[in-house]
Short mmCIF file of C-alpha atoms and ligand atoms in Angstrom, two decimals:
data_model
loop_
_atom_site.label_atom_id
_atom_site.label_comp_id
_atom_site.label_asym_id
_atom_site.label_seq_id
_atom_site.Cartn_x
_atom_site.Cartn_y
_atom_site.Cartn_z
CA UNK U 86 118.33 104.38 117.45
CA UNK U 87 116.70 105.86 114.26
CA UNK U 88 114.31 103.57 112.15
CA UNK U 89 113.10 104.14 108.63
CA UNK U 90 109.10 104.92 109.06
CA UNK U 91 108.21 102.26 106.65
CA UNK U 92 106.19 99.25 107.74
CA UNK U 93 108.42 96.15 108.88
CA UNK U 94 108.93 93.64 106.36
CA UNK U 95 105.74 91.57 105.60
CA UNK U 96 105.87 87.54 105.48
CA UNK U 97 105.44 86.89 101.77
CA UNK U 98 108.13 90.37 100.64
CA UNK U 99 111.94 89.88 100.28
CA UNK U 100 114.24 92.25 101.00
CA UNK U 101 115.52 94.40 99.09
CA UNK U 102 119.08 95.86 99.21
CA UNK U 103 120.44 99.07 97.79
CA UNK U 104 124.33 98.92 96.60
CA UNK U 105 124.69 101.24 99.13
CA UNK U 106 123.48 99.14 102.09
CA UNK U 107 125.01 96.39 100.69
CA UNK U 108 128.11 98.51 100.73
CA UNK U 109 127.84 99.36 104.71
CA UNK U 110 127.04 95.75 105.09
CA UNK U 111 130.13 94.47 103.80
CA UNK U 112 132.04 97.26 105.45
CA UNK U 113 130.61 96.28 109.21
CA UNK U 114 131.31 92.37 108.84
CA UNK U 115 134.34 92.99 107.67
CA UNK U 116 135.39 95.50 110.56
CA UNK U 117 133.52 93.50 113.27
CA UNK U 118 134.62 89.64 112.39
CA UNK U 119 136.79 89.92 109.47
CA UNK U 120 134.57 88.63 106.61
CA UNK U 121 134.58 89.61 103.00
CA UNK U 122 131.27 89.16 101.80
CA UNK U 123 132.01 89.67 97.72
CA UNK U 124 129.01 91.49 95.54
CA UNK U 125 128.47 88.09 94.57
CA UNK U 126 126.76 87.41 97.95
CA UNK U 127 123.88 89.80 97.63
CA UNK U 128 121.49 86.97 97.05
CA UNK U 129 122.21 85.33 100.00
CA UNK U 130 122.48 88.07 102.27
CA UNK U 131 118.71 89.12 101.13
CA UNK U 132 117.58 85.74 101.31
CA UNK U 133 119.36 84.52 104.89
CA UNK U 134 118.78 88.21 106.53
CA UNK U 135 114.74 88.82 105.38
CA UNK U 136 113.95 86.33 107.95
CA UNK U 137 115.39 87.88 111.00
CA UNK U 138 114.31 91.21 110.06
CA UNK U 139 110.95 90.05 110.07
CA UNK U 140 111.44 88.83 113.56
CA UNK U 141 112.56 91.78 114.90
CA UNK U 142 109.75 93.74 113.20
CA UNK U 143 112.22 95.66 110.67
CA UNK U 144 112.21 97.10 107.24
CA UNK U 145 115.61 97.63 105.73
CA UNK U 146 119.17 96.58 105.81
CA UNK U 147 120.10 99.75 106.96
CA UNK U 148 117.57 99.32 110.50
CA UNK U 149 118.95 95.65 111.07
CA UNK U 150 122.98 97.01 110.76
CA UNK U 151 122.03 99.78 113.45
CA UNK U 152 120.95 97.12 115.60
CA UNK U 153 123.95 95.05 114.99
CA UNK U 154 125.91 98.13 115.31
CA UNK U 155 124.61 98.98 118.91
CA UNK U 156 124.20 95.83 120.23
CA UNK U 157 127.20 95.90 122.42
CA UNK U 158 127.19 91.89 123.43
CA UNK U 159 127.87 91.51 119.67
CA UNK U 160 124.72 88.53 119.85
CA UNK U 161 123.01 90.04 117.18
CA UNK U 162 126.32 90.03 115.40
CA UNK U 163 126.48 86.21 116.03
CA UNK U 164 123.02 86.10 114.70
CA UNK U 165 123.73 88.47 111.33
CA UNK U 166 127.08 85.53 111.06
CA UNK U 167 125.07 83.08 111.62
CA UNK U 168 122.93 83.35 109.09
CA UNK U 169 125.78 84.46 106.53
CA UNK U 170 128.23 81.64 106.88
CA UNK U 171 128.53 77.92 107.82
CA UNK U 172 129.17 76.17 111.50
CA UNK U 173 129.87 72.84 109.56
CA UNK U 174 131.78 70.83 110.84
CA UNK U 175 131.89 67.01 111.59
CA UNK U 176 134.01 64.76 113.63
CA UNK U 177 137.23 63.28 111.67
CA UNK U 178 136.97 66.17 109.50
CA UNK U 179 139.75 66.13 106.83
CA UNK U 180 141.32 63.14 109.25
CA UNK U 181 144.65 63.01 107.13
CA UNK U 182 145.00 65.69 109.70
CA UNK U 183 144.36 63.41 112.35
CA UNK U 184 146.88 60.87 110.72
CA UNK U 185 149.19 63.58 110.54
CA UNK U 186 148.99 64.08 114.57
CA UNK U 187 149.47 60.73 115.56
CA UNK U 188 152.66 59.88 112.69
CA UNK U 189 154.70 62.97 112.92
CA UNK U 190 153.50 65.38 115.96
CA UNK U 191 152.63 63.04 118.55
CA UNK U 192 155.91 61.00 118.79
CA UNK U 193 158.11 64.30 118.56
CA UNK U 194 156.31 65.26 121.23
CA UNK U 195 156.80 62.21 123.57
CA UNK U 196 160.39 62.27 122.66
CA UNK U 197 160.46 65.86 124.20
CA UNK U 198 160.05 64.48 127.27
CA UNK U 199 157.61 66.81 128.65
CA UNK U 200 154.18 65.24 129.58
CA UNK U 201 152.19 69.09 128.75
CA UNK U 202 150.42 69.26 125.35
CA UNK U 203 149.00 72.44 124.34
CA UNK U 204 146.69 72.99 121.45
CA UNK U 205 143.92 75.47 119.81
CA UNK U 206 140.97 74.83 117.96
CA UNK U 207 140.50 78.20 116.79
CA UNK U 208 137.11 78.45 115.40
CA UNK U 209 135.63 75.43 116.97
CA UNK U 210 131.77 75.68 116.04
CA UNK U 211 130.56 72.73 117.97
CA UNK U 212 132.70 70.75 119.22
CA UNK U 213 133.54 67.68 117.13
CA UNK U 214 137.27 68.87 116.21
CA UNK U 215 138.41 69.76 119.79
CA UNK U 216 136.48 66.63 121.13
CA UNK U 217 137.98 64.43 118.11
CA UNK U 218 141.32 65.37 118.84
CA UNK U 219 141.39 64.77 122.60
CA UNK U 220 140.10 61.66 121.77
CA UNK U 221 142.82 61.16 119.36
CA UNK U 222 145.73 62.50 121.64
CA UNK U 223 144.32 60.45 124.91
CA UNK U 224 144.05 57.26 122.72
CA UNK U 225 147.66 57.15 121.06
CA UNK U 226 149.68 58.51 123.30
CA UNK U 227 152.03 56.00 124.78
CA UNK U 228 151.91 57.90 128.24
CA UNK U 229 148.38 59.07 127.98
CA UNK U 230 147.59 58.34 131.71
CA UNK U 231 150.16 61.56 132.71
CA UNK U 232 149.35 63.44 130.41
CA UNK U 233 148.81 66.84 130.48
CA UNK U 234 146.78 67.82 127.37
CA UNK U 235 145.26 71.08 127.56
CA UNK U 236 143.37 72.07 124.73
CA UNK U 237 141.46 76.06 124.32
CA UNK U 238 138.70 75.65 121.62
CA UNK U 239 137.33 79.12 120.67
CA UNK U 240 134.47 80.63 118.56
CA UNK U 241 132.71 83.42 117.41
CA UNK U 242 129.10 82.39 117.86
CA UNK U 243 127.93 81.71 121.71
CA UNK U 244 125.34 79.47 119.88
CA UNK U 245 127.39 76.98 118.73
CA UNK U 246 129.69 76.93 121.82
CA UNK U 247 126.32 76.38 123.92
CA UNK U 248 126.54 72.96 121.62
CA UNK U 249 129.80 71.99 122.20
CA UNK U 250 129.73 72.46 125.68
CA UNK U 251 126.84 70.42 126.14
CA UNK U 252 129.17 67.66 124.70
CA UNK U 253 126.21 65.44 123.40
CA UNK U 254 125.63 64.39 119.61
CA UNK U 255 123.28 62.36 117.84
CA UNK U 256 123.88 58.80 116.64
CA UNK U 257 125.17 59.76 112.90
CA UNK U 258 127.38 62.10 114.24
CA UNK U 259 129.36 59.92 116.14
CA UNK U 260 129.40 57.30 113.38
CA UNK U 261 132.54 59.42 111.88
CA UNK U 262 134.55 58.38 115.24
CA UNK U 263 136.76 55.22 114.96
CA UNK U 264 135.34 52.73 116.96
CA UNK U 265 138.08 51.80 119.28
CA UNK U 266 137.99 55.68 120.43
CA UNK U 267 134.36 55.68 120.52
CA UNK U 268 134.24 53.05 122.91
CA UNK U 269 136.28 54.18 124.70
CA UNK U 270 135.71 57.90 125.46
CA UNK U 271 131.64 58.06 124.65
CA UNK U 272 129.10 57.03 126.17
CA UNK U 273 125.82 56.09 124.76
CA UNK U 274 122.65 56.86 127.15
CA UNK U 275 118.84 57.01 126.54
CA UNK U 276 117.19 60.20 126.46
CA UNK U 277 113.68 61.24 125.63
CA UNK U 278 113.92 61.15 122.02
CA UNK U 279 115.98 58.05 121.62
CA UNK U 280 119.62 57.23 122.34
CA UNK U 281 122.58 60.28 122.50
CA UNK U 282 125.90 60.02 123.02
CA UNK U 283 127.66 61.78 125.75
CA UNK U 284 131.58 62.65 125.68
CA UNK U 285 133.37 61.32 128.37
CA UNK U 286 134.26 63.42 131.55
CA UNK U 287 138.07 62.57 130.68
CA UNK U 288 137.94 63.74 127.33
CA UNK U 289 135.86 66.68 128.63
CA UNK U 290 137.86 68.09 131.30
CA UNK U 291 141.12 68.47 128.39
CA UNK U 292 139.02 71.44 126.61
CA UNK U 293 138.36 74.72 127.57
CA UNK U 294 135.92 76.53 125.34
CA UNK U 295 135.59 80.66 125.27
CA UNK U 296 133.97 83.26 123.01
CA UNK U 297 136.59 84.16 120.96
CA UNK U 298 136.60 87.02 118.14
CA UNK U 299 139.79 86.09 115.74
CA UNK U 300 139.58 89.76 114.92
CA UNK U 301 140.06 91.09 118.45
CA UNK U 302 143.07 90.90 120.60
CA UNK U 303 143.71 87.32 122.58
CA UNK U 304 144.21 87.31 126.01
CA UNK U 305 145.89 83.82 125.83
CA UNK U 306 149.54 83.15 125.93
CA UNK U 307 151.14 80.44 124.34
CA UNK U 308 152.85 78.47 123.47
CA UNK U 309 151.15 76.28 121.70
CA UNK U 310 152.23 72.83 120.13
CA UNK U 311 149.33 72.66 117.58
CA UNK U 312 146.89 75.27 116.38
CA UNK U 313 143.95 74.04 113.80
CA UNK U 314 142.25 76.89 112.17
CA UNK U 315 140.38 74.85 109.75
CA UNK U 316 137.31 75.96 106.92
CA UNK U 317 137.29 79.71 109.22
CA UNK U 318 139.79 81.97 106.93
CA UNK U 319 137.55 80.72 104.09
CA UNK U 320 135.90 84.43 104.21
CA UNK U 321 138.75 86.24 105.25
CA UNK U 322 140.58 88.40 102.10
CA UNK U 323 144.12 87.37 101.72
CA UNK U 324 145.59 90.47 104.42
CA UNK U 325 143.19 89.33 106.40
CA UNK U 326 144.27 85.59 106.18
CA UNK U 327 148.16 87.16 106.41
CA UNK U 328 147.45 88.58 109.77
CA UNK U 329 145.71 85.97 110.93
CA UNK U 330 148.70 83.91 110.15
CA UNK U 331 151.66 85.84 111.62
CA UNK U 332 149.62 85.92 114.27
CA UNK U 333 149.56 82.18 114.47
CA UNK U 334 152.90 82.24 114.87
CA UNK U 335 153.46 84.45 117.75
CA UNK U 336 151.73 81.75 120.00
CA UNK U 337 152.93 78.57 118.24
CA UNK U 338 156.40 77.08 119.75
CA UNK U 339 159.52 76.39 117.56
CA UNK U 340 158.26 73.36 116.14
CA UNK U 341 154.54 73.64 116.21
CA UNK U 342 152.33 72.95 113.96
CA UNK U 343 149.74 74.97 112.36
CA UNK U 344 146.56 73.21 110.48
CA UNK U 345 144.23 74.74 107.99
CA UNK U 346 141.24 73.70 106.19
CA UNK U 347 141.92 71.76 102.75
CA UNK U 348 140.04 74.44 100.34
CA UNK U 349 142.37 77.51 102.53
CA UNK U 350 146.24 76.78 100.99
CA UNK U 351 148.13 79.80 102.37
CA UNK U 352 149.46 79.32 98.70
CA UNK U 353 149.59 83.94 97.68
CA UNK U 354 149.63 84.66 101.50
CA UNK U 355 152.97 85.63 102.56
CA UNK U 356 153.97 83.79 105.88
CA UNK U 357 156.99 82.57 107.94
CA UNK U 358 156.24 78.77 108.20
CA UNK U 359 158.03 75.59 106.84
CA UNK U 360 155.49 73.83 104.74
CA UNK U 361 155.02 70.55 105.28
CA UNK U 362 152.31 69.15 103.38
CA UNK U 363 148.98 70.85 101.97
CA UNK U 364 147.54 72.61 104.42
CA UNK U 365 150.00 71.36 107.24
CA UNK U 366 152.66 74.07 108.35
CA UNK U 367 155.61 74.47 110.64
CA UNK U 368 156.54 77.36 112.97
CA UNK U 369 160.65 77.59 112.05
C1 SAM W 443 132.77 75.97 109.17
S1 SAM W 443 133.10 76.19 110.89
C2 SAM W 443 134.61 75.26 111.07
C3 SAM W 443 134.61 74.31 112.26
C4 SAM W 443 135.84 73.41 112.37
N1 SAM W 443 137.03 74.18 112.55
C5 SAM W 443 135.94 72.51 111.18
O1 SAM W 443 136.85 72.67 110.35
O2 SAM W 443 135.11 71.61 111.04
C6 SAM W 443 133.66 77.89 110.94
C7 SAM W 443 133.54 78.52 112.32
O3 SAM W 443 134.29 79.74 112.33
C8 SAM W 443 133.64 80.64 113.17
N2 SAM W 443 134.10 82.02 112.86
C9 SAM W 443 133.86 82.75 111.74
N3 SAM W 443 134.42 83.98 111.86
C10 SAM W 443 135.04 84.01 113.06
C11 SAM W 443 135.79 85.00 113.77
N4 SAM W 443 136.01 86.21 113.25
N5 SAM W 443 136.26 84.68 115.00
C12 SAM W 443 136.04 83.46 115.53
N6 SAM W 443 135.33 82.48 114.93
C13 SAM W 443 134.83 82.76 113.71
C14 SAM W 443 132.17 80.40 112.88
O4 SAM W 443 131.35 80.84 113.97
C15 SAM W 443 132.12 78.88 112.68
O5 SAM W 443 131.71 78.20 113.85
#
């Protein structure tokens, strides 16, 4: 790996960043994990990146993208992500979603007859929407005791997956969960630094989480009744989104529904689904 000669970045300097290392930049997130950064973001990117070149005793842009570059377990990626987008994310999150599931999806799906629900939280980030929605599913369905619900929650960054698998969350972010479901599938125990709650092993053993690249190829099959990509294709350009999309499709059933965040209308993305309501699509 080559390395400019200059002295790594001192503690009180910010970084400074040429067009044209803004330019490769932009060029390797959006290759790698499908983000646009716009020029807009140059601010940011100097401001959230000076910090972790200073860690790793750099001096340029151009250094830290060769180390992103040949980092083959694509962590430092996951690092250079973190630090230029969001994992935010809450439980009940835009719940007219969650209304949505348990009005129209859920009692199609008992009138199918089949006790097997699929879904995937594409983009998970912690854990509060696939963990929110198996509490959902396991509390409303009529049948829940045999039923099958099988839910894959995926994500870029192995940090925030570490998270959700640990499956515990602090007292104000549980406050979000209905208390009928919150009494029923968490459990509140005393740790060290005051109370946590814990998931419960029922809702637990519904989701499967994996390290999951949206911009790579899946090694899932579907189908899937229920896909929620939600506040992820919010840095994606609109081909990007399109893709993304179509590609939605391939693993949804006939029927299935596909959910996206409430600022990401697929409004000037050209797809194949029914629309249903804002943000709430159908696979024909
Ligand atoms: C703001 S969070 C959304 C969490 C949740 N879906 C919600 O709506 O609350 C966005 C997540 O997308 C993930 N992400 C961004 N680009 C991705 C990509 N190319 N592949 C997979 N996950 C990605 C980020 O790591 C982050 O955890």
């Amino acid at each position: 790996m080559k390395h400019s000669v200059t002295e790594p970045l001192g503690a009180a300097q910010s970084l400074k960043i040429t067009d044209s290392e803004f330019r490769k930049a932009s060029e390797l997130v959006k290759s790698l994990a499908g983000i646009h950064l716009t020029d807009g973001k140059r601010e940011l990117v100097s401001a959230r990146l000076a910090k972790r070149l200073r860690t790793l005793g750099l001096a340029t842009l151009n250094d830290y993208l060769d180390v992103v570059k040949e980092d083959k377990t694509q962590d430092e990626l996951v690092m250079m992500l973190d630090a230029l987008t969001t994992n935010l994310t809450s439980f009940w999150r835009e719940s007219d979603h969650f209304d949505f599931v348990v009005e129209q999806v859920l009692p199609k799906l008992e009138s199918r007859g089949t006790n097997e629900i699929r879904i995937w939280s594409a983009g998970c980030s912690t854990g509060e929407e696939p963990y929110g929605l198996a509490m959902l599913i396991l509390g409303n369905l009529k049948n829940a005791q045999n039923a099958k619900l099988r839910i894959l929650a995926t994500d870029l960054s192995t940090r925030v997956l570490d998270t959700a698998k640990r499956a515990k969350y602090g007292e104000e972010r549980v406050k979000n969960i209905p208390p009928d479901l919150r009494n029923k599938f968490v459990t509140k125990e005393n740790g060290p630094h005051g109370a946590i709650y814990s998931i419960n092993p029922n809702v637990r053993s519904a989701i499967t989480f994996g390290r999951l690249n949206l911009m790579e190829p899946w090694p899932m099959k579907g189908p899937f009744d229920m896909i929620f990509c939600r506040n992820v294709m919010i840095y994606f350009d609109k081909p990007t989104q399109k893709q993304l999309v179509e590609r939605f499709a391939g693993l949804l059933r006939s029927g299935g529904t596909l959910f996206v965040g409430h600022s990401e209308s697929l409004a000037g993305v050209q797809h194949s689904f029914r629309y249903l309501r804002p943000t709430i699509y159908e696979k024909p």
